[in-house]
mmCIF file of C-alpha atoms in Angstrom:
data_model
loop_
_atom_site.group_PDB
_atom_site.id
_atom_site.type_symbol
_atom_site.label_atom_id
_atom_site.label_comp_id
_atom_site.label_asym_id
_atom_site.label_seq_id
_atom_site.Cartn_x
_atom_site.Cartn_y
_atom_site.Cartn_z
ATOM 1 C CA MET A 1 -26.808 218.747 161.304
ATOM 2 C CA ALA A 2 -27.722 219.607 164.383
ATOM 3 C CA LEU A 3 -30.136 222.526 165.959
ATOM 4 C CA ARG A 4 -29.475 223.103 169.540
ATOM 5 C CA SER A 5 -25.880 223.095 169.874
ATOM 6 C CA ALA A 6 -26.617 225.834 173.274
ATOM 7 C CA GLN A 7 -28.163 222.980 175.058
ATOM 8 C CA GLY A 8 -24.965 221.296 175.049
ATOM 9 C CA ASP A 9 -24.426 217.515 173.788
ATOM 10 C CA GLY A 10 -26.225 215.146 175.768
ATOM 11 C CA PRO A 11 -27.593 214.509 179.464
ATOM 12 C CA THR A 12 -25.063 213.630 180.589
ATOM 13 C CA SER A 13 -22.218 216.476 178.894
ATOM 14 C CA SER A 14 -21.174 218.082 182.682
ATOM 15 C CA ARG A 15 -21.814 214.838 184.688
ATOM 16 C CA TRP A 16 -18.556 214.668 186.089
ATOM 17 C CA ASN A 17 -15.505 216.659 187.737
ATOM 18 C CA GLY A 18 -12.612 215.937 188.586
ATOM 19 C CA GLY A 19 -9.477 213.293 187.893
ATOM 20 C CA ALA A 20 -10.549 209.601 187.964
ATOM 21 C CA GLU A 21 -13.819 210.485 187.665
ATOM 22 C CA LYS A 22 -13.585 212.452 184.728
ATOM 23 C CA THR A 23 -11.236 210.039 182.987
ATOM 24 C CA ASP A 24 -13.437 206.792 184.112
ATOM 25 C CA PHE A 25 -16.829 208.011 182.326
ATOM 26 C CA ASN A 26 -14.964 209.381 179.093
ATOM 27 C CA ALA A 27 -13.387 206.394 178.611
ATOM 28 C CA LYS A 28 -16.488 204.459 179.571
ATOM 29 C CA ARG A 29 -18.089 207.112 176.918
ATOM 30 C CA LYS A 30 -15.254 206.338 174.241
ATOM 31 C CA LYS A 31 -16.028 203.478 174.333
ATOM 32 C CA LYS A 32 -19.655 202.867 173.846
ATOM 33 C CA VAL A 33 -19.462 206.020 170.930
ATOM 34 C CA ALA A 34 -17.296 203.222 169.061
ATOM 35 C CA GLU A 35 -19.832 200.109 169.997
ATOM 36 C CA ILE A 36 -22.696 202.496 168.059
ATOM 37 C CA HIS A 37 -20.321 202.736 165.329
ATOM 38 C CA GLN A 38 -20.133 199.097 165.055
ATOM 39 C CA ALA A 39 -23.106 198.650 165.316
ATOM 40 C CA LEU A 40 -23.922 201.132 162.462
ATOM 41 C CA ASN A 41 -21.155 199.776 160.409
ATOM 42 C CA SER A 42 -22.519 195.365 160.821
ATOM 43 C CA ASP A 43 -23.698 194.353 157.806
ATOM 44 C CA PRO A 44 -27.087 194.251 158.604
ATOM 45 C CA THR A 45 -27.350 196.558 161.066
ATOM 46 C CA ASP A 46 -27.447 195.609 164.151
ATOM 47 C CA VAL A 47 -30.256 197.480 165.933
ATOM 48 C CA ALA A 48 -30.809 195.502 168.482
ATOM 49 C CA ALA A 49 -27.212 196.737 169.741
ATOM 50 C CA LEU A 50 -29.001 200.070 168.734
ATOM 51 C CA ARG A 51 -31.299 199.729 171.144
ATOM 52 C CA ARG A 52 -29.170 198.327 174.551
ATOM 53 C CA MET A 53 -27.505 201.433 173.349
ATOM 54 C CA ALA A 54 -29.984 203.613 173.613
ATOM 55 C CA ILE A 55 -31.854 202.538 176.596
ATOM 56 C CA SER A 56 -28.399 202.038 178.570
ATOM 57 C CA GLU A 57 -27.122 205.067 180.806
ATOM 58 C CA GLY A 58 -26.323 208.051 178.542
ATOM 59 C CA GLY A 59 -28.652 207.056 176.041
ATOM 60 C CA LEU A 60 -26.955 207.909 172.917
ATOM 61 C CA LEU A 61 -24.920 210.411 173.647
ATOM 62 C CA THR A 62 -25.409 213.002 170.798
ATOM 63 C CA ASP A 63 -26.943 214.621 167.965
ATOM 64 C CA GLU A 64 -25.137 213.493 165.488
ATOM 65 C CA ILE A 65 -25.057 210.263 166.544
ATOM 66 C CA ARG A 66 -28.828 210.536 167.152
ATOM 67 C CA GLN A 67 -28.550 211.797 163.315
ATOM 68 C CA LYS A 68 -27.686 207.825 162.522
ATOM 69 C CA VAL A 69 -29.575 205.799 164.968
ATOM 70 C CA TRP A 70 -32.629 207.048 165.013
ATOM 71 C CA PRO A 71 -33.880 206.121 161.330
ATOM 72 C CA LYS A 72 -32.535 202.397 162.060
ATOM 73 C CA LEU A 73 -34.591 202.555 165.320
ATOM 74 C CA LEU A 74 -37.597 203.150 162.650
ATOM 75 C CA ASN A 75 -36.224 201.398 160.325
ATOM 76 C CA VAL A 76 -36.692 204.589 157.701
ATOM 77 C CA ASN A 77 -34.514 204.239 154.740
ATOM 78 C CA THR A 78 -33.356 207.888 154.508
ATOM 79 C CA ASN A 79 -32.571 207.530 150.545
ATOM 80 C CA ASP A 80 -36.515 207.687 150.210
ATOM 81 C CA PRO A 81 -38.093 210.230 151.646
ATOM 82 C CA PRO A 82 -41.461 211.789 151.058
ATOM 83 C CA PRO A 83 -42.009 213.359 147.921
ATOM 84 C CA ILE A 84 -42.427 216.855 148.571
ATOM 85 C CA SER A 85 -46.680 217.672 147.648
ATOM 86 C CA GLY A 86 -47.423 219.976 144.907
ATOM 87 C CA LYS A 87 -50.863 221.317 146.498
ATOM 88 C CA ASN A 88 -50.887 224.425 148.466
ATOM 89 C CA LEU A 89 -50.956 222.860 151.815
ATOM 90 C CA ARG A 90 -51.636 225.690 154.268
ATOM 91 C CA GLN A 91 -54.653 227.122 152.466
ATOM 92 C CA GLY A 92 -56.374 223.079 151.966
ATOM 93 C CA SER A 93 -56.040 221.769 155.304
ATOM 94 C CA LYS A 94 -58.805 221.873 158.044
ATOM 95 C CA ASP A 95 -55.694 221.774 161.346
ATOM 96 C CA TYR A 96 -53.592 224.973 159.653
ATOM 97 C CA GLN A 97 -55.007 226.870 161.689
ATOM 98 C CA GLN A 98 -54.897 224.861 164.815
ATOM 99 C CA VAL A 99 -51.367 224.235 163.945
ATOM 100 C CA LEU A 100 -49.992 228.064 163.051
ATOM 101 C CA LEU A 101 -51.765 228.428 167.560
ATOM 102 C CA ASP A 102 -49.258 225.530 168.721
ATOM 103 C CA VAL A 103 -46.594 226.571 166.644
ATOM 104 C CA ARG A 104 -46.869 230.304 167.452
ATOM 105 C CA ARG A 105 -47.195 229.045 171.080
ATOM 106 C CA SER A 106 -43.774 226.508 171.356
ATOM 107 C CA LEU A 107 -41.039 229.642 171.509
ATOM 108 C CA ARG A 108 -40.091 227.975 175.192
ATOM 109 C CA ARG A 109 -38.713 224.378 172.902
ATOM 110 C CA PHE A 110 -36.497 225.761 171.145
ATOM 111 C CA PRO A 111 -33.203 226.876 171.836
ATOM 112 C CA PRO A 112 -32.609 229.588 174.002
ATOM 113 C CA GLY A 113 -30.071 232.271 172.491
ATOM 114 C CA MET A 114 -30.847 231.343 168.987
ATOM 115 C CA PRO A 115 -31.128 234.568 166.199
ATOM 116 C CA GLU A 116 -35.211 235.152 166.175
ATOM 117 C CA LYS A 117 -35.423 234.866 162.372
ATOM 118 C CA GLN A 118 -33.529 231.271 162.695
ATOM 119 C CA ARG A 119 -36.245 229.943 165.450
ATOM 120 C CA GLU A 120 -39.288 231.835 163.086
ATOM 121 C CA GLY A 121 -37.475 229.509 160.296
ATOM 122 C CA LEU A 122 -37.701 226.645 162.134
ATOM 123 C CA GLN A 123 -40.882 227.674 162.500
ATOM 124 C CA GLU A 124 -42.158 227.376 159.710
ATOM 125 C CA GLU A 125 -40.279 223.861 158.932
ATOM 126 C CA LEU A 126 -42.345 223.017 161.405
ATOM 127 C CA ILE A 127 -45.844 223.777 160.022
ATOM 128 C CA ASP A 128 -45.197 222.564 156.605
ATOM 129 C CA ILE A 129 -43.952 219.476 157.909
ATOM 130 C CA ILE A 130 -46.561 218.449 159.983
ATOM 131 C CA LEU A 131 -49.425 218.993 157.498
ATOM 132 C CA LEU A 132 -47.477 217.341 154.995
ATOM 133 C CA ILE A 133 -47.706 214.591 157.421
ATOM 134 C CA LEU A 134 -50.936 215.254 157.574
ATOM 135 C CA GLU A 135 -52.042 215.572 153.904
ATOM 136 C CA ARG A 136 -49.966 211.901 152.831
ATOM 137 C CA ASN A 137 -51.921 209.554 156.128
ATOM 138 C CA PRO A 138 -55.685 210.799 156.140
ATOM 139 C CA GLN A 139 -56.244 208.760 158.705
ATOM 140 C CA LEU A 140 -54.335 210.633 161.089
ATOM 141 C CA HIS A 141 -55.372 213.607 163.216
ATOM 142 C CA TYR A 142 -53.830 215.994 164.243
ATOM 143 C CA TYR A 143 -53.572 216.235 168.773
ATOM 144 C CA GLN A 144 -52.339 219.429 169.891
ATOM 145 C CA GLY A 145 -49.191 218.297 171.289
ATOM 146 C CA TYR A 146 -48.305 216.689 168.380
ATOM 147 C CA HIS A 147 -46.040 219.378 167.578
ATOM 148 C CA ASP A 148 -43.847 218.856 170.446
ATOM 149 C CA ILE A 149 -42.728 215.461 169.124
ATOM 150 C CA VAL A 150 -42.441 216.788 165.329
ATOM 151 C CA VAL A 151 -40.102 219.471 166.704
ATOM 152 C CA THR A 152 -38.161 217.347 169.147
ATOM 153 C CA PHE A 153 -37.176 215.427 166.121
ATOM 154 C CA LEU A 154 -36.626 218.499 163.455
ATOM 155 C CA LEU A 155 -34.160 219.797 165.911
ATOM 156 C CA VAL A 156 -32.325 217.468 166.309
ATOM 157 C CA VAL A 157 -32.081 215.654 162.917
ATOM 158 C CA GLY A 158 -32.741 218.553 160.452
ATOM 159 C CA GLU A 159 -35.354 219.167 157.857
ATOM 160 C CA LYS A 160 -35.007 216.341 155.730
ATOM 161 C CA LEU A 161 -34.980 213.532 158.245
ATOM 162 C CA THR A 162 -37.912 214.546 160.079
ATOM 163 C CA PRO A 163 -40.430 213.986 157.838
ATOM 164 C CA SER A 164 -40.019 210.219 157.399
ATOM 165 C CA LEU A 165 -39.170 209.613 160.719
ATOM 166 C CA VAL A 166 -42.671 211.168 162.240
ATOM 167 C CA GLU A 167 -44.185 210.103 159.731
ATOM 168 C CA LYS A 168 -43.508 206.134 160.410
ATOM 169 C CA LEU A 169 -43.533 207.502 164.686
ATOM 170 C CA SER A 170 -47.155 208.699 163.439
ATOM 171 C CA THR A 171 -48.738 205.617 161.880
ATOM 172 C CA HIS A 172 -46.528 203.319 164.694
ATOM 173 C CA HIS A 173 -46.092 204.849 168.186
ATOM 174 C CA LEU A 174 -48.473 207.242 168.117
ATOM 175 C CA ARG A 175 -51.248 206.049 165.954
ATOM 176 C CA ASP A 176 -53.701 205.495 169.295
ATOM 177 C CA PHE A 177 -52.710 209.412 169.855
ATOM 178 C CA MET A 178 -54.231 210.251 166.035
ATOM 179 C CA ASP A 179 -57.305 208.916 166.588
ATOM 180 C CA PRO A 180 -60.600 211.117 165.640
ATOM 181 C CA THR A 181 -61.314 210.302 169.661
ATOM 182 C CA MET A 182 -59.505 209.876 172.318
ATOM 183 C CA ASP A 183 -60.618 206.567 173.331
ATOM 184 C CA ASN A 184 -58.199 205.141 172.399
ATOM 185 C CA THR A 185 -54.763 207.411 174.432
ATOM 186 C CA LYS A 186 -58.240 206.976 177.745
ATOM 187 C CA HIS A 187 -56.944 203.526 177.600
ATOM 188 C CA ILE A 188 -53.700 203.786 177.336
ATOM 189 C CA LEU A 189 -53.730 205.662 180.196
ATOM 190 C CA ASN A 190 -55.267 203.328 182.178
ATOM 191 C CA TYR A 191 -52.963 201.228 182.125
ATOM 192 C CA LEU A 192 -51.387 203.677 184.761
ATOM 193 C CA MET A 193 -52.874 202.664 187.817
ATOM 194 C CA PRO A 194 -52.346 198.994 187.356
ATOM 195 C CA ILE A 195 -48.624 199.549 186.675
ATOM 196 C CA ILE A 196 -48.111 201.396 190.314
ATOM 197 C CA ASP A 197 -50.594 199.025 192.041
ATOM 198 C CA GLN A 198 -48.428 196.285 191.588
ATOM 199 C CA VAL A 199 -45.678 197.793 192.916
ATOM 200 C CA ASN A 200 -46.976 200.083 195.623
ATOM 201 C CA PRO A 201 -50.259 199.323 196.645
ATOM 202 C CA GLU A 202 -50.525 201.926 199.278
ATOM 203 C CA LEU A 203 -49.929 205.149 196.854
ATOM 204 C CA HIS A 204 -52.411 203.177 194.533
ATOM 205 C CA ASP A 205 -55.444 203.008 196.752
ATOM 206 C CA PHE A 206 -54.772 207.015 197.864
ATOM 207 C CA MET A 207 -54.641 207.890 194.066
ATOM 208 C CA GLN A 208 -58.110 206.239 194.353
ATOM 209 C CA SER A 209 -59.646 207.533 197.511
ATOM 210 C CA ALA A 210 -58.365 211.360 195.947
ATOM 211 C CA GLU A 211 -60.139 210.640 192.895
ATOM 212 C CA VAL A 212 -57.169 212.183 191.003
ATOM 213 C CA GLY A 213 -57.355 210.116 187.564
ATOM 214 C CA THR A 214 -55.105 209.816 185.112
ATOM 215 C CA ILE A 215 -55.130 213.361 182.816
ATOM 216 C CA PHE A 216 -52.545 214.453 184.763
ATOM 217 C CA ALA A 217 -50.176 212.463 183.000
ATOM 218 C CA LEU A 218 -51.862 212.975 180.081
ATOM 219 C CA SER A 219 -49.307 215.842 178.320
ATOM 220 C CA TRP A 220 -46.985 213.088 179.078
ATOM 221 C CA LEU A 221 -47.643 210.676 177.408
ATOM 222 C CA ILE A 222 -48.597 212.583 174.422
ATOM 223 C CA THR A 223 -45.847 214.383 173.962
ATOM 224 C CA TRP A 224 -43.195 211.935 175.081
ATOM 225 C CA PHE A 225 -42.623 214.260 178.072
ATOM 226 C CA GLY A 226 -41.876 216.853 175.580
ATOM 227 C CA HIS A 227 -43.835 218.755 176.716
ATOM 228 C CA VAL A 228 -43.845 219.150 180.443
ATOM 229 C CA LEU A 229 -39.610 218.629 180.647
ATOM 230 C CA SER A 230 -38.113 222.375 179.934
ATOM 231 C CA ASP A 231 -34.313 220.602 179.599
ATOM 232 C CA PHE A 232 -34.088 219.382 176.403
ATOM 233 C CA ARG A 233 -30.724 217.285 176.763
ATOM 234 C CA HIS A 234 -33.018 215.448 179.495
ATOM 235 C CA VAL A 235 -35.551 214.472 176.252
ATOM 236 C CA VAL A 236 -33.819 213.830 174.234
ATOM 237 C CA ARG A 237 -32.536 211.079 176.560
ATOM 238 C CA LEU A 238 -36.133 209.851 176.495
ATOM 239 C CA TYR A 239 -36.485 209.914 173.677
ATOM 240 C CA ASP A 240 -33.516 207.603 172.493
ATOM 241 C CA PHE A 241 -34.714 205.191 175.455
ATOM 242 C CA PHE A 242 -38.634 205.053 173.679
ATOM 243 C CA LEU A 243 -37.503 204.939 170.430
ATOM 244 C CA ALA A 244 -35.613 202.064 171.393
ATOM 245 C CA CYS A 245 -38.536 200.334 173.361
ATOM 246 C CA HIS A 246 -42.455 199.169 173.246
ATOM 247 C CA PRO A 247 -44.663 201.389 172.705
ATOM 248 C CA LEU A 248 -45.971 202.112 175.635
ATOM 249 C CA MET A 249 -42.884 202.433 177.563
ATOM 250 C CA PRO A 250 -44.319 205.830 177.826
ATOM 251 C CA ILE A 251 -46.969 204.796 180.122
ATOM 252 C CA TYR A 252 -44.303 203.231 182.158
ATOM 253 C CA PHE A 253 -42.125 206.115 182.658
ATOM 254 C CA ALA A 254 -45.078 207.547 184.113
ATOM 255 C CA ALA A 255 -45.838 205.764 187.109
ATOM 256 C CA VAL A 256 -42.144 205.413 187.842
ATOM 257 C CA ILE A 257 -42.113 209.324 187.869
ATOM 258 C CA VAL A 258 -45.043 209.187 190.508
ATOM 259 C CA LEU A 259 -44.089 206.254 192.205
ATOM 260 C CA TYR A 260 -41.037 208.043 192.984
ATOM 261 C CA ARG A 261 -42.500 211.011 194.180
ATOM 262 C CA GLU A 262 -44.808 208.322 196.359
ATOM 263 C CA GLN A 263 -43.707 210.460 199.924
ATOM 264 C CA GLU A 264 -44.813 213.884 198.257
ATOM 265 C CA VAL A 265 -48.195 211.917 197.145
ATOM 266 C CA LEU A 266 -49.359 210.397 200.915
ATOM 267 C CA ASP A 267 -48.252 213.401 202.614
ATOM 268 C CA CYS A 268 -51.249 215.254 200.285
ATOM 269 C CA ASP A 269 -54.399 215.549 201.142
ATOM 270 C CA CYS A 270 -56.480 212.806 200.274
ATOM 271 C CA ASP A 271 -58.930 215.214 197.249
ATOM 272 C CA MET A 272 -58.835 215.545 194.003
ATOM 273 C CA ALA A 273 -57.618 219.258 193.475
ATOM 274 C CA SER A 274 -54.175 218.380 195.741
ATOM 275 C CA VAL A 275 -52.649 215.130 194.425
ATOM 276 C CA HIS A 276 -53.991 216.718 190.474
ATOM 277 C CA HIS A 277 -51.812 220.055 191.725
ATOM 278 C CA LEU A 278 -48.869 218.345 193.147
ATOM 279 C CA LEU A 279 -48.419 215.250 190.077
ATOM 280 C CA SER A 280 -49.104 217.635 186.827
ATOM 281 C CA GLN A 281 -45.924 219.682 188.446
ATOM 282 C CA ILE A 282 -43.473 216.881 186.946
ATOM 283 C CA PRO A 283 -40.200 218.234 188.970
ATOM 284 C CA GLN A 284 -36.865 219.173 186.578
ATOM 285 C CA ASP A 285 -34.292 217.490 188.412
ATOM 286 C CA LEU A 286 -35.933 214.095 188.306
ATOM 287 C CA PRO A 287 -32.843 211.217 188.479
ATOM 288 C CA TYR A 288 -33.702 210.018 184.508
ATOM 289 C CA GLU A 289 -31.254 207.437 184.156
ATOM 290 C CA THR A 290 -32.280 205.379 187.501
ATOM 291 C CA LEU A 291 -36.162 206.434 186.323
ATOM 292 C CA ILE A 292 -35.712 204.652 182.978
ATOM 293 C CA SER A 293 -33.959 201.541 184.658
ATOM 294 C CA ARG A 294 -36.641 201.363 187.035
ATOM 295 C CA ALA A 295 -39.277 200.886 184.066
ATOM 296 C CA GLY A 296 -37.960 198.777 181.871
ATOM 297 C CA ASP A 297 -37.824 196.460 185.199
ATOM 298 C CA LEU A 298 -41.252 197.457 185.716
ATOM 299 C CA PHE A 299 -41.721 196.438 181.911
ATOM 300 C CA VAL A 300 -40.190 192.971 182.115
ATOM 301 C CA GLN A 301 -42.257 192.145 185.481
ATOM 302 C CA PHE A 302 -45.143 193.191 184.812
ATOM 303 C CA PRO A 303 -45.542 193.570 180.733
ATOM 304 C CA PRO A 304 -48.631 194.678 178.688
ATOM 305 C CA SER A 305 -50.411 191.404 178.681
ATOM 306 C CA GLU A 306 -50.482 191.173 182.112
ATOM 307 C CA LEU A 307 -52.338 194.123 182.939
ATOM 308 C CA ALA A 308 -54.473 194.663 180.042
ATOM 309 C CA ARG A 309 -57.697 192.917 182.638
ATOM 310 C CA GLU A 310 -57.280 196.010 185.268
ATOM 311 C CA ALA A 311 -56.475 198.914 182.278
ATOM 312 C CA SER A 312 -59.883 198.308 181.416
ATOM 313 C CA ALA A 313 -61.171 196.081 179.257
ATOM 314 C CA GLN A 314 -59.272 193.559 177.039
ATOM 315 C CA GLN A 315 -61.991 193.499 174.518
ATOM 316 C CA GLN A 316 -60.972 197.152 174.362
ATOM 317 C CA ALA A 317 -57.211 196.727 174.859
ATOM 318 C CA GLU A 318 -57.334 194.667 171.620
ATOM 319 C CA LYS A 319 -58.597 198.424 169.408
ATOM 320 C CA THR A 320 -54.887 200.156 170.423
ATOM 321 C CA ALA A 321 -52.351 200.055 168.231
ATOM 322 C CA ALA A 322 -50.153 199.933 171.524
ATOM 323 C CA SER A 323 -52.244 196.559 172.582
ATOM 324 C CA THR A 324 -50.795 194.640 169.421
ATOM 325 C CA PHE A 325 -47.994 194.371 169.802
ATOM 326 C CA LYS A 326 -46.922 191.636 172.230
ATOM 327 C CA ASP A 327 -44.650 191.690 174.862
ATOM 328 C CA PHE A 328 -41.409 190.078 176.208
ATOM 329 C CA GLU A 329 -43.348 186.963 176.896
ATOM 330 C CA LEU A 330 -45.420 186.430 173.961
ATOM 331 C CA ALA A 331 -43.158 187.119 171.224
ATOM 332 C CA SER A 332 -41.761 184.468 168.876
ATOM 333 C CA ALA A 333 -40.961 184.136 165.237
ATOM 334 C CA GLN A 334 -44.310 182.445 164.469
ATOM 335 C CA GLN A 335 -46.043 185.530 165.674
ATOM 336 C CA ARG A 336 -45.169 188.232 163.996
ATOM 337 C CA PRO A 337 -46.236 191.856 165.245
ATOM 338 C CA ASP A 338 -47.523 192.379 161.795
ATOM 339 C CA MET A 339 -49.615 189.223 161.583
ATOM 340 C CA VAL A 340 -51.060 189.500 164.892
ATOM 341 C CA LEU A 341 -52.558 192.958 164.428
ATOM 342 C CA ARG A 342 -53.835 191.644 160.515
ATOM 343 C CA GLN A 343 -55.642 189.168 162.721
ATOM 344 C CA ARG A 344 -56.539 190.654 165.574
ATOM 345 C CA PHE A 345 -57.715 193.680 162.979
ATOM 346 C CA ARG A 346 -59.615 191.158 161.021
ATOM 347 C CA GLY A 347 -60.933 188.561 164.265
ATOM 348 C CA PHE A 348 -59.490 185.615 163.791
ATOM 349 C CA LEU A 349 -57.867 185.248 166.836
ATOM 350 C CA ARG A 350 -58.724 182.243 168.847
ATOM 351 C CA PRO A 351 -60.759 182.526 172.597
ATOM 352 C CA GLU A 352 -57.864 181.301 174.478
ATOM 353 C CA ASP A 353 -55.486 183.609 172.555
ATOM 354 C CA ARG A 354 -56.879 186.738 173.720
ATOM 355 C CA THR A 355 -57.269 185.877 177.172
ATOM 356 C CA LYS A 356 -54.742 182.940 178.548
ATOM 357 C CA ASP A 357 -51.875 185.340 179.180
ATOM 358 C CA VAL A 358 -53.839 188.045 181.150
ATOM 359 C CA LEU A 359 -53.349 187.547 184.831
ATOM 360 C CA THR A 360 -55.306 188.783 187.740
ATOM 361 C CA LYS A 361 -52.408 187.995 190.722
ATOM 362 C CA PRO A 362 -53.870 188.626 194.041
ATOM 363 C CA ARG A 363 -52.712 191.384 196.117
ATOM 364 C CA THR A 364 -51.231 188.964 198.522
ATOM 365 C CA ASN A 365 -49.062 187.576 196.269
ATOM 366 C CA ARG A 366 -46.950 190.901 194.786
ATOM 367 C CA PHE A 367 -45.272 191.073 198.015
ATOM 368 C CA VAL A 368 -43.715 188.082 197.672
ATOM 369 C CA LYS A 369 -42.637 188.464 193.947
ATOM 370 C CA LEU A 370 -41.492 191.519 194.627
ATOM 371 C CA ALA A 371 -39.358 190.312 197.192
ATOM 372 C CA VAL A 372 -37.612 188.066 195.282
ATOM 373 C CA MET A 373 -37.229 189.670 191.926
ATOM 374 C CA GLY A 374 -36.554 192.160 193.534
ATOM 375 C CA LEU A 375 -37.443 196.065 192.551
ATOM 376 C CA THR A 376 -34.755 197.279 190.555
ATOM 377 C CA VAL A 377 -32.551 194.445 187.946
ATOM 378 C CA ALA A 378 -29.754 194.888 186.426
ATOM 379 C CA LEU A 379 -30.533 197.624 182.994
ATOM 380 C CA GLY A 380 -28.857 194.352 180.570
ATOM 381 C CA ALA A 381 -31.487 191.912 181.967
ATOM 382 C CA ALA A 382 -33.968 194.560 181.777
ATOM 383 C CA ALA A 383 -32.573 195.928 178.586
ATOM 384 C CA LEU A 384 -32.069 192.745 177.095
ATOM 385 C CA ALA A 385 -35.876 191.982 177.487
ATOM 386 C CA VAL A 386 -37.562 195.176 176.500
ATOM 387 C CA VAL A 387 -34.698 195.112 173.123
ATOM 388 C CA LYS A 388 -36.139 191.235 172.523
ATOM 389 C CA SER A 389 -39.875 192.889 172.763
ATOM 390 C CA ALA A 390 -38.863 195.848 170.913
ATOM 391 C CA LEU A 391 -37.325 193.409 167.768
ATOM 392 C CA GLU A 392 -40.208 191.654 167.936
ATOM 393 C CA TRP A 393 -42.983 194.668 166.451
ATOM 394 C CA ALA A 394 -40.584 196.948 165.392
ATOM 395 C CA PRO A 395 -41.777 198.358 161.766
ATOM 396 C CA LYS A 396 -40.785 197.082 158.772
ATOM 397 C CA PHE A 397 -39.963 198.684 155.440
ATOM 398 C CA GLN A 398 -42.730 200.101 153.797
ATOM 399 C CA LEU A 399 -45.224 197.240 155.872
ATOM 400 C CA GLN A 400 -48.551 197.372 155.327
ATOM 401 C CA LEU A 401 -49.809 196.888 158.568
ATOM 402 C CA PHE A 402 -54.030 196.769 156.696
ATOM 403 C CA PRO A 403 -53.862 196.280 153.697
#
């Protein structure tokens, strides 16, 4: 059962006002709900259609639908939840004190007006779920901000489904953030500036001159924006999008936020303190659907394989979980991501296969390419490519990546 009725059903629930527009919106919404249920009831489930629905305008619309679709996007068998540990996880966990502190500070992540007793009960469940996942997966290391992701799932899908879904998410999309060090997280952040450089070299050069770095986007990335957005409807809309896409999509979304704020940045003093202060204060009234469409477009135009060298080192890139998932240009039935992961982990990929798809484009050619392709393609085309990429690396039931 959804736990956040005070927040409203979805990001577009109060978007339209008045006669014809409202009727048109309701008709589109009803049609989309029917298409989602048709995909869910297909045998087998039409996961590609569900991914398209999650990416397209409005996302999955309601928490009731998310409770059914999010497990499908993560390939989680909801009939086989993780067993409850018989241990006293709080007593034996090295992370308990930090988790406790973080959860106690998470009051604003709960719906306003929620009774205190109910909120405290959910916070206790949140602690237990996090400790259970860490106990079952000793290779994962807790980081501050992880609780922001777990609480989002808890509020949307409830305490029964959350452990299974977050465990799968933690061992796939979030795996790099849960390494013993932040090396892989820093590497993923290093994709931010090359994306900006491809689209707006002037903005890129200004930020480089200011030496602002990418640390302003750290909390965006590791919490999937859950920590920095105050409206929960916008948070779950982004989760719909990210769950349907490649693990690096959050960094593309971070890039489009910076690009959207181009004029604000260029109007700043060109120094680290000024630019960092501006960018670390994320606006709450962003045009989310436009930015989602733009992020999908940029992923299609500039897939991770093209950015790997600029993101600082192909050798380091091959060590990250996100980089091992082949993007839409490389995906094929013969190169399933689980096989690529095994090959890369064991060092079996041939050198020419590791480097042949890395492309460095001269600055003068960027404008020609952008003029031909356009900065915004129809979401249908972008969604199709993004979905194709997502389907190639989607987690499989009980897949053992590193036996």
